[in-house]
Short mmCIF file of N, CA and C in Angstrom, two decimals:
data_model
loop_
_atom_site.label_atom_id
_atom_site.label_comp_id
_atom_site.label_asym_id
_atom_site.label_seq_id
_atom_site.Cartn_x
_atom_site.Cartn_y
_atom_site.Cartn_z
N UNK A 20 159.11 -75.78 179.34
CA UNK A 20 158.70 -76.42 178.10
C UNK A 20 158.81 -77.93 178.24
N UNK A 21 158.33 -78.33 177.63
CA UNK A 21 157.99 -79.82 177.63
C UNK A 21 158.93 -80.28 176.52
N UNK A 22 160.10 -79.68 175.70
CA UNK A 22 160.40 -80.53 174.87
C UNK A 22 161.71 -79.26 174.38
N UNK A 23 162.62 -79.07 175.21
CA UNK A 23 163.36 -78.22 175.23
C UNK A 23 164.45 -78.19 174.22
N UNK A 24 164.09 -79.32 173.72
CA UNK A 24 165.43 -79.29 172.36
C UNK A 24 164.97 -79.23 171.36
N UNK A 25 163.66 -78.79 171.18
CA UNK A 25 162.35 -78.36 169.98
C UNK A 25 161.98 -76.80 170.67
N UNK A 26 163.48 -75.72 170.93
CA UNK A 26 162.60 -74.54 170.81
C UNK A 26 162.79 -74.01 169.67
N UNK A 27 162.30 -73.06 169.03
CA UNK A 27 162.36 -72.35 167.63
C UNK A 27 161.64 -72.98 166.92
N UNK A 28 161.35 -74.06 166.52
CA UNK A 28 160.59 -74.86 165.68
C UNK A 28 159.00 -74.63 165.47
N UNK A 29 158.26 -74.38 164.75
CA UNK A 29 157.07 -73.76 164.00
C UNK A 29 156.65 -74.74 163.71
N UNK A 30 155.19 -75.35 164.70
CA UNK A 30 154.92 -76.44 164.20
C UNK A 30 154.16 -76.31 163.23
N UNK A 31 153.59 -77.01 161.70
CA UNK A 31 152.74 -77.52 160.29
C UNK A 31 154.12 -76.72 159.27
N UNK A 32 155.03 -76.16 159.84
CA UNK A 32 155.53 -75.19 158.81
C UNK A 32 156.79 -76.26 158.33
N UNK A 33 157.06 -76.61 156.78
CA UNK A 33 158.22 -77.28 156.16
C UNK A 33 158.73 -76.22 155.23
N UNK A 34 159.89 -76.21 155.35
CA UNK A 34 160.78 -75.95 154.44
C UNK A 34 161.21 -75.93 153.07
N UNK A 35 160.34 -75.11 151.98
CA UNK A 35 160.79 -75.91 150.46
C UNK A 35 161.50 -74.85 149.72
N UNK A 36 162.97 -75.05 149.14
CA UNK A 36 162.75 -73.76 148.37
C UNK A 36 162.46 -73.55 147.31
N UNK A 37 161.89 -72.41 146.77
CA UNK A 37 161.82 -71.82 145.45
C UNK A 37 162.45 -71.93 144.41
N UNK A 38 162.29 -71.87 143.43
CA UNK A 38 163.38 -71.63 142.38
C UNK A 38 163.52 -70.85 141.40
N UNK A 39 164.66 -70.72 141.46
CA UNK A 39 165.62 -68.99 141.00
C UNK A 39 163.85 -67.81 140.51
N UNK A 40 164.69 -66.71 140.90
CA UNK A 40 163.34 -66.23 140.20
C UNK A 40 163.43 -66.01 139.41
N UNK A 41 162.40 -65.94 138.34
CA UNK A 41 161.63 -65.84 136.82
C UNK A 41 161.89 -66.94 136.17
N UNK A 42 162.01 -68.17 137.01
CA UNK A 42 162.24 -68.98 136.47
C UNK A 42 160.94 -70.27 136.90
N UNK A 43 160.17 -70.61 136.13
CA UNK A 43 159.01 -71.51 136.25
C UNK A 43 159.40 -72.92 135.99
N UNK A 44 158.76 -73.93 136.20
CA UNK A 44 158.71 -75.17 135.99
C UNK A 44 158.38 -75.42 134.47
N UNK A 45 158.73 -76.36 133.97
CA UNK A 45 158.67 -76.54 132.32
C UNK A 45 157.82 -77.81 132.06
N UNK A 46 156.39 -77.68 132.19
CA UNK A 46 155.57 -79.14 132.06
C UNK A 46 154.71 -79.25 130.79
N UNK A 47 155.29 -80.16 130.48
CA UNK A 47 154.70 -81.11 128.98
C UNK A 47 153.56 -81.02 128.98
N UNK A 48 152.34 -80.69 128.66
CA UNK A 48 151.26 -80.88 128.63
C UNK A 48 150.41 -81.87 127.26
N UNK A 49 150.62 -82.80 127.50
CA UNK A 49 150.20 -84.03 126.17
C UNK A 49 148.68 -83.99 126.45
N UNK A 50 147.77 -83.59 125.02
CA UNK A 50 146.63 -83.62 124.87
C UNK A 50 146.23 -84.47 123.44
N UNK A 51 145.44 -85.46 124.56
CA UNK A 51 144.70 -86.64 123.17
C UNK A 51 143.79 -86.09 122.37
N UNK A 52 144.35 -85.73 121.22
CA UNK A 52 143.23 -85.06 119.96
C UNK A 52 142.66 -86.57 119.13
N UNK A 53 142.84 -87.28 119.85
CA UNK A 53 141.99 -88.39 119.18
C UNK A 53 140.27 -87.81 118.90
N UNK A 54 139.34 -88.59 118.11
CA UNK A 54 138.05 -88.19 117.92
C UNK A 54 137.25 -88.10 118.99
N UNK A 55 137.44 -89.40 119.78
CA UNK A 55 136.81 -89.24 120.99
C UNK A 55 136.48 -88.62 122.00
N UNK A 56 137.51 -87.40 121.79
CA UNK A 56 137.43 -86.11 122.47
C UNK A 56 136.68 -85.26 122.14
N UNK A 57 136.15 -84.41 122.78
CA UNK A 57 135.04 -83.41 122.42
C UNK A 57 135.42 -82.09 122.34
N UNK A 58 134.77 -81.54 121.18
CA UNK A 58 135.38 -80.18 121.13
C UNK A 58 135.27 -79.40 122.70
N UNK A 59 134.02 -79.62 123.10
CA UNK A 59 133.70 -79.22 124.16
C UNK A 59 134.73 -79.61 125.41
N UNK A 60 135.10 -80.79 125.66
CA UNK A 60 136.58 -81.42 126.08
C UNK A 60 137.30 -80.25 125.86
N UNK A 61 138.16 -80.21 124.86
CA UNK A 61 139.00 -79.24 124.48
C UNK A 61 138.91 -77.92 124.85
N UNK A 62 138.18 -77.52 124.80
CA UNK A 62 137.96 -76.30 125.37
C UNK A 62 138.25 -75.76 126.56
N UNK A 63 137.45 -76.88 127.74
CA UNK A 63 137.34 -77.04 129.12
C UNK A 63 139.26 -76.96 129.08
N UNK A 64 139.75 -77.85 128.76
CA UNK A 64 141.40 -78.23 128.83
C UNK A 64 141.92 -76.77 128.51
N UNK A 65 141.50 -76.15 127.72
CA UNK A 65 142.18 -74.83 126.93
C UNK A 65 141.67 -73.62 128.79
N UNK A 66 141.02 -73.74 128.99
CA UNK A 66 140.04 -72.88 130.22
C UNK A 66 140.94 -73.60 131.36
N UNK A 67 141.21 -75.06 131.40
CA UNK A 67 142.53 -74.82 132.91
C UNK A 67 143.38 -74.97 132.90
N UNK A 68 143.98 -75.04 131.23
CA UNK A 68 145.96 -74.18 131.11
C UNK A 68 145.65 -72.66 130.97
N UNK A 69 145.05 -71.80 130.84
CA UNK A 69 144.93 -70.48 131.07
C UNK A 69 145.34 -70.07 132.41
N UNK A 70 144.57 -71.21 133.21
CA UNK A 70 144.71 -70.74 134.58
C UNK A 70 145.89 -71.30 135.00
N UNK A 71 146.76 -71.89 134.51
CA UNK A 71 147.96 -72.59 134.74
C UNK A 71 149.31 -71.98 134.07
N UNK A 72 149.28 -71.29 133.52
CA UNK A 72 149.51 -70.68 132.27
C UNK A 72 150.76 -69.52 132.99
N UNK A 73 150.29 -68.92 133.91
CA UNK A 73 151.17 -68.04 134.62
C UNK A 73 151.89 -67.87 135.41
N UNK A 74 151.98 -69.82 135.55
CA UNK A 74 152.32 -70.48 136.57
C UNK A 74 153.98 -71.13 136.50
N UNK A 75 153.46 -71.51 134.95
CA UNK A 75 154.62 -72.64 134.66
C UNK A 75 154.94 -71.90 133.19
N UNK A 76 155.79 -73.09 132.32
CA UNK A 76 155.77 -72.80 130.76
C UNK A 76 155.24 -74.19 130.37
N UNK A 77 154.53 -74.06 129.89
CA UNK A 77 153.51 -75.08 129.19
C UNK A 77 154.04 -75.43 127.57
N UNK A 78 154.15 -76.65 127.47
CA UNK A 78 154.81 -76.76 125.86
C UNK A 78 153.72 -77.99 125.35
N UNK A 79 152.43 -77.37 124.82
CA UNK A 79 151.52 -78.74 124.47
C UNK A 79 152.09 -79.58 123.37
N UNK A 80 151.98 -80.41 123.42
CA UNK A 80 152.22 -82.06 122.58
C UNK A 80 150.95 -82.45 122.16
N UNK A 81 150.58 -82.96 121.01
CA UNK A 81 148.94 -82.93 120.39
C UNK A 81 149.24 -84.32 119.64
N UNK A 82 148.41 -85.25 120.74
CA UNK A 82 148.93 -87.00 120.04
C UNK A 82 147.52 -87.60 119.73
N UNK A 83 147.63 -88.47 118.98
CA UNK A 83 146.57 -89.18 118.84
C UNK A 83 146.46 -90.11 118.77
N UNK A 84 147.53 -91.14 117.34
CA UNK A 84 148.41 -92.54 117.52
C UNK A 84 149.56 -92.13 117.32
N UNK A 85 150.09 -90.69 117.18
CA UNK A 85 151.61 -90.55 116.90
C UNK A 85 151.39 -88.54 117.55
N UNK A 86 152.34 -88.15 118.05
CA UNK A 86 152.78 -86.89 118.28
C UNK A 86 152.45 -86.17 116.94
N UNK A 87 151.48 -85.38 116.87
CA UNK A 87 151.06 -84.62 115.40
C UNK A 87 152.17 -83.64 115.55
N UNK A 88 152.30 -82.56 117.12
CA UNK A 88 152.66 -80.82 117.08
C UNK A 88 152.98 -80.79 118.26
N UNK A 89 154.44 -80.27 118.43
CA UNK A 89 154.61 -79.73 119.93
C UNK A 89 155.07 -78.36 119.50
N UNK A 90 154.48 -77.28 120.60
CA UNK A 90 154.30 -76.22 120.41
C UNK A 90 154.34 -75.26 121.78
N UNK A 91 154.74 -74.47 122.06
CA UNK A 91 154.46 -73.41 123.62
C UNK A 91 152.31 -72.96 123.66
N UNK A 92 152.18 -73.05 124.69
CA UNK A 92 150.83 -72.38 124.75
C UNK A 92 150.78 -71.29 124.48
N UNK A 93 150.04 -71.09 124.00
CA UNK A 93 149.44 -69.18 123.74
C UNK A 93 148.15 -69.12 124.34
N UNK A 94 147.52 -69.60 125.44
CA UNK A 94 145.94 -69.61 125.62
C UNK A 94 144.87 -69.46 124.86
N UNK A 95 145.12 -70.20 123.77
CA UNK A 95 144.00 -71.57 123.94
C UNK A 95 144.12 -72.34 122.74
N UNK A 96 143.79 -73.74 122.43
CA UNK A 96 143.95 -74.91 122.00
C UNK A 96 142.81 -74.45 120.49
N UNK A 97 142.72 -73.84 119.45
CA UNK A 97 141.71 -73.24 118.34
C UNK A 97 142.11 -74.76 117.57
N UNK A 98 142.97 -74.94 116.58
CA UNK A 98 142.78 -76.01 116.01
C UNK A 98 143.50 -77.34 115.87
N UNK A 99 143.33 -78.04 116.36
CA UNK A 99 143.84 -79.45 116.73
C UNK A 99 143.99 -80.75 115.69
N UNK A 100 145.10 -80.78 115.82
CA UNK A 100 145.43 -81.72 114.19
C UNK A 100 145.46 -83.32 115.10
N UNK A 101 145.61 -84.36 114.26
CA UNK A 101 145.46 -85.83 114.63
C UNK A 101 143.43 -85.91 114.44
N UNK A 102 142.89 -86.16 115.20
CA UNK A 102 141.24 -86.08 115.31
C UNK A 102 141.32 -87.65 114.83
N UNK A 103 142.41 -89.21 115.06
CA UNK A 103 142.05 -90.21 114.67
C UNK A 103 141.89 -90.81 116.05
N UNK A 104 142.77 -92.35 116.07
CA UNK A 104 142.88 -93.27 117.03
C UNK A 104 143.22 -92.33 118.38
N UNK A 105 143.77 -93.50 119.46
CA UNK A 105 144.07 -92.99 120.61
C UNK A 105 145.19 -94.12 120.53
N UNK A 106 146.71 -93.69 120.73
CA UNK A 106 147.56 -94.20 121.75
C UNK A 106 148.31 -93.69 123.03
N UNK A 107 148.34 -93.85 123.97
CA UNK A 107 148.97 -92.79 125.11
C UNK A 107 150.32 -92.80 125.42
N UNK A 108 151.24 -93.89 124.53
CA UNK A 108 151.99 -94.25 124.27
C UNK A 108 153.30 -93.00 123.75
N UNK A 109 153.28 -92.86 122.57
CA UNK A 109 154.08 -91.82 121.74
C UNK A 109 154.72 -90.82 122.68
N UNK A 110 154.14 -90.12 123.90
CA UNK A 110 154.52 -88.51 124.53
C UNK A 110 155.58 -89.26 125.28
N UNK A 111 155.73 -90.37 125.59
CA UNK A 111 156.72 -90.95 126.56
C UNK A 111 157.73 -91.46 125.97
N UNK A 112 158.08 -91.30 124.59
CA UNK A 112 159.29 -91.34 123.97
C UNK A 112 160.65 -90.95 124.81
N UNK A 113 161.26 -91.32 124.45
CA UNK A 113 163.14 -90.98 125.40
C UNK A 113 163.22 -89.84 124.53
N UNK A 114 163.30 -90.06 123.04
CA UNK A 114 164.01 -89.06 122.59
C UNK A 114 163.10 -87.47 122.45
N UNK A 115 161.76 -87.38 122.55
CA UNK A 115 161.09 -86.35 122.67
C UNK A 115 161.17 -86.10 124.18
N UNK A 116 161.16 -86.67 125.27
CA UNK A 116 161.44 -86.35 126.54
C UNK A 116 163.14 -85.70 126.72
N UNK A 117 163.87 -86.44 126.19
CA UNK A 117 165.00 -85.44 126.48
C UNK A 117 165.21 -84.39 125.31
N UNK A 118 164.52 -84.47 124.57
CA UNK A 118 164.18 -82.85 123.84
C UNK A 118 164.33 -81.58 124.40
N UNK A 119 162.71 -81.86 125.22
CA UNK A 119 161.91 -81.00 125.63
C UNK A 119 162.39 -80.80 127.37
N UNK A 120 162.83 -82.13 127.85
CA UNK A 120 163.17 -82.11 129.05
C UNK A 120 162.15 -81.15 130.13
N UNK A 121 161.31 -82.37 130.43
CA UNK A 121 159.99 -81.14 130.86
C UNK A 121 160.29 -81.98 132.85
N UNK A 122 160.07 -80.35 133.92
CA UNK A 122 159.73 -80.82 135.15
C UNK A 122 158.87 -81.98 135.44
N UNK A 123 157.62 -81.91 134.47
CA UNK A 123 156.83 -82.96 134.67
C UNK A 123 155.71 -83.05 133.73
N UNK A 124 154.69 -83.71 133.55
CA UNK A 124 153.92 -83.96 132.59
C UNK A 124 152.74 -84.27 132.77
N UNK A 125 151.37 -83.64 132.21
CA UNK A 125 149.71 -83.50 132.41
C UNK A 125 149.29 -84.10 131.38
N UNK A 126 148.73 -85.03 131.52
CA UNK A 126 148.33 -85.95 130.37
C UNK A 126 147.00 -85.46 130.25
N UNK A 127 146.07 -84.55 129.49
CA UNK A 127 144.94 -84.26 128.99
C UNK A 127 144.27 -85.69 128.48
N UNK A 128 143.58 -86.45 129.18
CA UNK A 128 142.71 -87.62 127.49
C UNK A 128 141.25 -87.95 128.67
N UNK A 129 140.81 -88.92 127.22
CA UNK A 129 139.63 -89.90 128.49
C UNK A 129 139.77 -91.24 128.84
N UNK A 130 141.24 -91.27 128.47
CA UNK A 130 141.73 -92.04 128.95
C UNK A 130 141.57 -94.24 128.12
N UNK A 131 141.19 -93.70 127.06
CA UNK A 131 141.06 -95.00 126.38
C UNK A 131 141.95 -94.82 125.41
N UNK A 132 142.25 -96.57 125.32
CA UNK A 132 143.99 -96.33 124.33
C UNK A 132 144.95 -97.21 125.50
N UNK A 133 146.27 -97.46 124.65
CA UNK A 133 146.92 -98.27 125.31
C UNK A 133 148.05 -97.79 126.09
N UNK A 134 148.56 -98.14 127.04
CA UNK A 134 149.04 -97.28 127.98
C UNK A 134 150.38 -97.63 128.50
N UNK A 135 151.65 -96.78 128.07
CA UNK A 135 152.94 -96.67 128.36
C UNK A 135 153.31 -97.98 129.85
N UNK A 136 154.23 -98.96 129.63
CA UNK A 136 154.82 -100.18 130.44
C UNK A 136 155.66 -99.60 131.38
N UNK A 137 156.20 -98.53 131.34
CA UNK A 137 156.73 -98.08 132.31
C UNK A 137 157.01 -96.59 132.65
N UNK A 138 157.32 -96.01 133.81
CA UNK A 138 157.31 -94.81 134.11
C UNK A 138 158.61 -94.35 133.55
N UNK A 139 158.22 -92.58 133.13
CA UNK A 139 159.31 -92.17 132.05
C UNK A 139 160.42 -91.41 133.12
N UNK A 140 160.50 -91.35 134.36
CA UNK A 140 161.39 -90.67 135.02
C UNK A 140 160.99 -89.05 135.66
N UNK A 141 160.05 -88.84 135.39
CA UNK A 141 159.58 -87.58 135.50
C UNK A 141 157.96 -87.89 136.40
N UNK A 142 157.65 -86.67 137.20
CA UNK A 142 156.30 -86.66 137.31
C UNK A 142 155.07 -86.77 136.45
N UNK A 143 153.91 -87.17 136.98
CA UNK A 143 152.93 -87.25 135.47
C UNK A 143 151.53 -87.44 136.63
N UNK A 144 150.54 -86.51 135.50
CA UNK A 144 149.41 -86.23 136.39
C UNK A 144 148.46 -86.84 135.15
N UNK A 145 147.86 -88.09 135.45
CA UNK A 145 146.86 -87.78 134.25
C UNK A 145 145.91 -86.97 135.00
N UNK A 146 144.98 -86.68 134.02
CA UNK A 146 143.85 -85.66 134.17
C UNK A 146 142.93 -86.30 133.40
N UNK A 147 141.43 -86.93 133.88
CA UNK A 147 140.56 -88.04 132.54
C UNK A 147 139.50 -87.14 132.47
N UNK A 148 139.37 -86.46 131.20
CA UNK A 148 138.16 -85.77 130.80
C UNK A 148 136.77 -86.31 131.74
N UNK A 149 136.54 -87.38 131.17
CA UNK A 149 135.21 -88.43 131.57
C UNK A 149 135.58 -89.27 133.32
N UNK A 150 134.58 -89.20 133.96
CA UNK A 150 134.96 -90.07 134.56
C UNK A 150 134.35 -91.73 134.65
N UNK A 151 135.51 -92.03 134.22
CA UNK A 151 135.60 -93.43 133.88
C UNK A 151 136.75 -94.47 134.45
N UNK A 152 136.76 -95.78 134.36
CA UNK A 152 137.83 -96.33 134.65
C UNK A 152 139.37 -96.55 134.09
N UNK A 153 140.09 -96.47 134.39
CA UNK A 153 141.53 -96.51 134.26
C UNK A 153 142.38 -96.73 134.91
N UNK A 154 143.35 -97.26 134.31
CA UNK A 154 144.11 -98.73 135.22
C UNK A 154 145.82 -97.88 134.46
N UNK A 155 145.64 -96.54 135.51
CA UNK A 155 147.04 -95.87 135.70
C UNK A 155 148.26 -96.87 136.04
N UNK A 156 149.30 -96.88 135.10
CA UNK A 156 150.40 -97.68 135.51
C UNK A 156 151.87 -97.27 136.56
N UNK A 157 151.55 -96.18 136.71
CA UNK A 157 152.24 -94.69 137.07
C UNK A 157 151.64 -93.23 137.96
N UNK A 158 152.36 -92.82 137.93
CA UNK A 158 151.91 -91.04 137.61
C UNK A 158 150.48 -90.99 138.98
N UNK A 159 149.59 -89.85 139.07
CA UNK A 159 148.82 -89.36 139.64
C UNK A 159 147.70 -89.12 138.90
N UNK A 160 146.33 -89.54 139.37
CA UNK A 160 145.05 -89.37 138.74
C UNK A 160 144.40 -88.66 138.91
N UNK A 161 143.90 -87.53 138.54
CA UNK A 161 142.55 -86.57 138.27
C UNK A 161 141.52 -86.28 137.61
N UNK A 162 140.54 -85.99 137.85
CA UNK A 162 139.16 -86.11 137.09
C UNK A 162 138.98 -84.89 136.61
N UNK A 163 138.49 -84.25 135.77
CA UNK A 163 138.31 -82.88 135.16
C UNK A 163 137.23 -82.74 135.50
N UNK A 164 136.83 -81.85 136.40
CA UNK A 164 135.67 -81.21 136.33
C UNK A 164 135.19 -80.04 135.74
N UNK A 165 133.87 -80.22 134.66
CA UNK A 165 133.66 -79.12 133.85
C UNK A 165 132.85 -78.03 135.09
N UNK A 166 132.56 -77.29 134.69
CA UNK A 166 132.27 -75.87 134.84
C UNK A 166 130.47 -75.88 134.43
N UNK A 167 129.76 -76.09 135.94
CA UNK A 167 128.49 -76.30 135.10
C UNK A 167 128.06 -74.67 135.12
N UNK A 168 127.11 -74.12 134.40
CA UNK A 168 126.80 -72.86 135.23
C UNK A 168 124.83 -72.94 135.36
N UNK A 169 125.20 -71.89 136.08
CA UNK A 169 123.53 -71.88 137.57
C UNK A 169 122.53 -71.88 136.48
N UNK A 170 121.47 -71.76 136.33
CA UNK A 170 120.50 -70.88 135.71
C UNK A 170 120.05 -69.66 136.63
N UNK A 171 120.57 -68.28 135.05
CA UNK A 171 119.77 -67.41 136.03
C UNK A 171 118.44 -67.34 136.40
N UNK A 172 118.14 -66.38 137.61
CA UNK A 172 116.71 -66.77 138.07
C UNK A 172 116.07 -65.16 136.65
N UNK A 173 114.68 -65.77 136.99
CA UNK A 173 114.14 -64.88 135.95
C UNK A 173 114.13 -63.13 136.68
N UNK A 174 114.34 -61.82 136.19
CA UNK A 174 113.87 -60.79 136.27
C UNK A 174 112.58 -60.82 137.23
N UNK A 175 112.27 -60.10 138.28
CA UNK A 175 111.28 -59.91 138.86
C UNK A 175 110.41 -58.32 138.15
N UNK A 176 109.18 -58.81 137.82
CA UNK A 176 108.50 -57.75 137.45
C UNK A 176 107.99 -56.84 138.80
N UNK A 177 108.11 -55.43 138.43
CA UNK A 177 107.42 -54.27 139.41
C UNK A 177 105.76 -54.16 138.84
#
């Protein structure tokens, strides 16, 4: 061997462990019910915490210029209170963060509105409905991609 004090070792393979079982990660999921959002928005968001859903425990937060409702998911987002401004501000409170004390946090918006000065101690993914610009101060960026579907082709006549 070429490197005899590297036997046993599995190379691409790291080490992470699990945790306890039946026990999931606890992530905040803050969704901007400001107007600017589209029902259609909402929906899409409701369609990939479903799929997330069995993963983690999801506790949505529903802000707009102030925290309207925090609540556990039940799959899916039916009626959404706030529908005013946008601040992105409010979910990063100290005292609602050590509430809820979440693994980490998915910021649902499109990302317009004014935007938290510093990082809250926790992970944070935004997720921007639209893709548009945004000047993340923090956290990790993702684009939502909707779900286009095909057109079917027409029936062939015999």
């Amino acid at each position: 061997r070429r490197f005899p004090e590297r036997v046993g070792e599995i190379p691409g393979r790291s080490y992470a462990p699990e945790p306890p079982r039946g026990e999931r990660p606890r992530l905040l999921v803050a969704l901007d019910t400001s107007l600017s959002m589209s029902r259609a928005e909402l929906d899409e968001v409701a369609r990939h915490l479903a799929v997330l859903a069995p993963l983690s425990q999801l506790t949505i937060a529903e802000c707009d210029t102030q925290v309207t409702r925090v609540y556990p998911f039940q799959g899916a987002l039916d009626d959404v209170l706030g529908r005013g401004g946008t601040d992105l501000r409010p979910i990063f409170d100290a005292g609602l963060l050590r509430r809820l004390r979440p693994d980490g946090i998915v910021y649902f918006t499109d990302g317009q509105g004014p935007l938290p000065g510093a990082a809250p101690g926790v992970p944070v993914l935004w997720v921007l409905t639209r893709p548009e610009e945004f000047a993340c101060p923090f956290g990790a960026l993702a684009v939502l991609q909707r779900k286009v579907e095909a057109p079917r082709p027409a029936p062939r006549r015999r």
